[in-house]
mmCIF file of C-alpha atoms in Angstrom:
data_model
loop_
_atom_site.group_PDB
_atom_site.id
_atom_site.type_symbol
_atom_site.label_atom_id
_atom_site.label_comp_id
_atom_site.label_asym_id
_atom_site.label_seq_id
_atom_site.Cartn_x
_atom_site.Cartn_y
_atom_site.Cartn_z
ATOM 1 C CA MET A 1 0.000 0.000 0.000
ATOM 2 C CA ASN A 2 1.481 3.378 -0.961
ATOM 3 C CA LYS A 3 1.416 6.525 1.183
ATOM 4 C CA TYR A 4 -1.575 7.959 -0.691
ATOM 5 C CA ASP A 5 -3.649 4.868 0.038
ATOM 6 C CA LEU A 6 -2.671 5.123 3.703
ATOM 7 C CA GLN A 7 -3.675 8.796 3.786
ATOM 8 C CA LYS A 8 -6.969 8.027 2.056
ATOM 9 C CA ASN A 9 -7.699 5.304 4.606
ATOM 10 C CA GLU A 10 -6.980 7.742 7.437
ATOM 11 C CA LEU A 11 -9.373 10.309 5.941
ATOM 12 C CA LEU A 12 -12.099 7.684 5.606
ATOM 13 C CA LYS A 13 -11.972 7.174 9.393
ATOM 14 C CA ILE A 14 -13.220 10.730 9.993
ATOM 15 C CA ASP A 15 -16.888 10.988 10.993
ATOM 16 C CA ILE A 16 -17.911 14.488 9.872
ATOM 17 C CA ASN A 17 -21.203 14.219 11.778
ATOM 18 C CA LYS A 18 -19.526 13.638 15.143
ATOM 19 C CA ALA A 19 -19.329 16.498 17.622
ATOM 20 C CA ASN A 20 -15.828 16.603 19.053
ATOM 21 C CA HIS A 21 -15.327 17.698 22.658
ATOM 22 C CA LYS A 22 -11.626 16.889 22.752
ATOM 23 C CA VAL A 23 -8.874 16.923 20.138
ATOM 24 C CA GLU A 24 -9.000 13.726 18.095
ATOM 25 C CA LEU A 25 -9.054 12.612 14.463
ATOM 26 C CA GLY A 26 -11.529 14.819 12.598
ATOM 27 C CA SER A 27 -11.415 17.732 15.048
ATOM 28 C CA LEU A 28 -11.307 21.323 13.872
ATOM 29 C CA VAL A 29 -9.328 23.094 16.579
ATOM 30 C CA PHE A 30 -9.273 26.857 17.073
ATOM 31 C CA THR A 31 -6.424 28.242 19.186
ATOM 32 C CA ASN A 32 -4.900 31.621 19.894
ATOM 33 C CA GLY A 33 -1.947 30.465 17.775
ATOM 34 C CA GLY A 34 -3.724 29.162 14.676
ATOM 35 C CA ASN A 35 -6.434 26.796 13.522
ATOM 36 C CA TYR A 36 -5.885 23.082 12.943
ATOM 37 C CA PHE A 37 -7.803 20.308 11.214
ATOM 38 C CA ILE A 38 -6.715 16.991 12.700
ATOM 39 C CA SER A 39 -6.557 14.701 9.690
ATOM 40 C CA ILE A 40 -3.508 14.073 7.515
ATOM 41 C CA GLY A 41 -0.439 16.230 7.092
ATOM 42 C CA LEU A 42 -1.383 18.408 4.140
ATOM 43 C CA GLY A 43 -0.061 21.665 5.524
ATOM 44 C CA LYS A 44 -1.756 25.040 5.252
ATOM 45 C CA ILE A 45 -5.049 25.501 3.414
ATOM 46 C CA GLU A 46 -7.460 28.446 3.292
ATOM 47 C CA ILE A 47 -11.091 28.186 4.373
ATOM 48 C CA GLU A 48 -13.138 31.358 3.935
ATOM 49 C CA ASN A 49 -9.887 33.359 3.775
ATOM 50 C CA GLU A 50 -8.694 31.909 7.090
ATOM 51 C CA PRO A 51 -5.574 29.730 7.298
ATOM 52 C CA VAL A 52 -6.134 26.215 8.628
ATOM 53 C CA TYR A 53 -3.284 23.767 9.104
ATOM 54 C CA CYS A 54 -4.099 20.152 8.252
ATOM 55 C CA ILE A 55 -2.027 18.066 10.632
ATOM 56 C CA SER A 56 -1.926 14.453 11.760
ATOM 57 C CA LEU A 57 -1.986 13.170 15.314
ATOM 58 C CA ILE A 58 1.565 11.883 14.835
ATOM 59 C CA SER A 59 2.935 15.352 14.058
ATOM 60 C CA PRO A 60 4.764 17.096 16.920
ATOM 61 C CA ILE A 61 1.913 19.523 17.633
ATOM 62 C CA GLY A 62 -0.716 16.849 16.966
ATOM 63 C CA LYS A 63 0.786 14.660 19.686
ATOM 64 C CA ILE A 64 0.631 17.549 22.160
ATOM 65 C CA LEU A 65 -2.923 18.581 21.203
ATOM 66 C CA GLN A 66 -4.358 15.049 21.319
ATOM 67 C CA ASN A 67 -7.138 14.613 23.926
ATOM 68 C CA LYS A 68 -6.961 18.253 25.031
ATOM 69 C CA LYS A 69 -10.201 20.204 25.612
ATOM 70 C CA PRO A 70 -11.258 23.847 25.191
ATOM 71 C CA GLY A 71 -9.626 26.082 27.778
ATOM 72 C CA GLU A 72 -6.573 23.865 28.153
ATOM 73 C CA LYS A 73 -3.115 25.218 27.406
ATOM 74 C CA ILE A 74 -0.177 23.569 25.700
ATOM 75 C CA ASN A 75 3.404 24.654 25.229
ATOM 76 C CA PHE A 76 4.781 24.245 21.715
ATOM 77 C CA GLN A 77 8.155 25.538 20.550
ATOM 78 C CA GLY A 78 8.344 27.835 23.556
ATOM 79 C CA LYS A 79 4.906 29.371 22.975
ATOM 80 C CA GLU A 80 1.843 28.957 25.154
ATOM 81 C CA ILE A 81 -1.170 28.018 23.043
ATOM 82 C CA ILE A 82 -4.724 28.104 24.400
ATOM 83 C CA ILE A 83 -7.376 25.854 22.890
ATOM 84 C CA LEU A 84 -10.386 28.087 22.290
ATOM 85 C CA LYS A 85 -12.925 25.859 20.507
ATOM 86 C CA ILE A 86 -13.168 22.364 19.076
ATOM 87 C CA PHE A 87 -15.637 21.180 16.446
#
């Protein structure tokens, strides 16, 4: 299986109808340091003229964000990041 098949399989695991209350696969995470879609590592995209970073849970920041909830703080690359909302 090539890397594109693996990425496709990971995307197929996302339930877009699920309400997320913690950071997990499929979450859209709004922070004071940027917005993240927890999916596969595609990098920066634009949604309604707002930057959103598509990251995986195995990325450095994805590992730190995993299972966090709104209001929690993380420290990434020397910066404090506050999780504002999760969808």
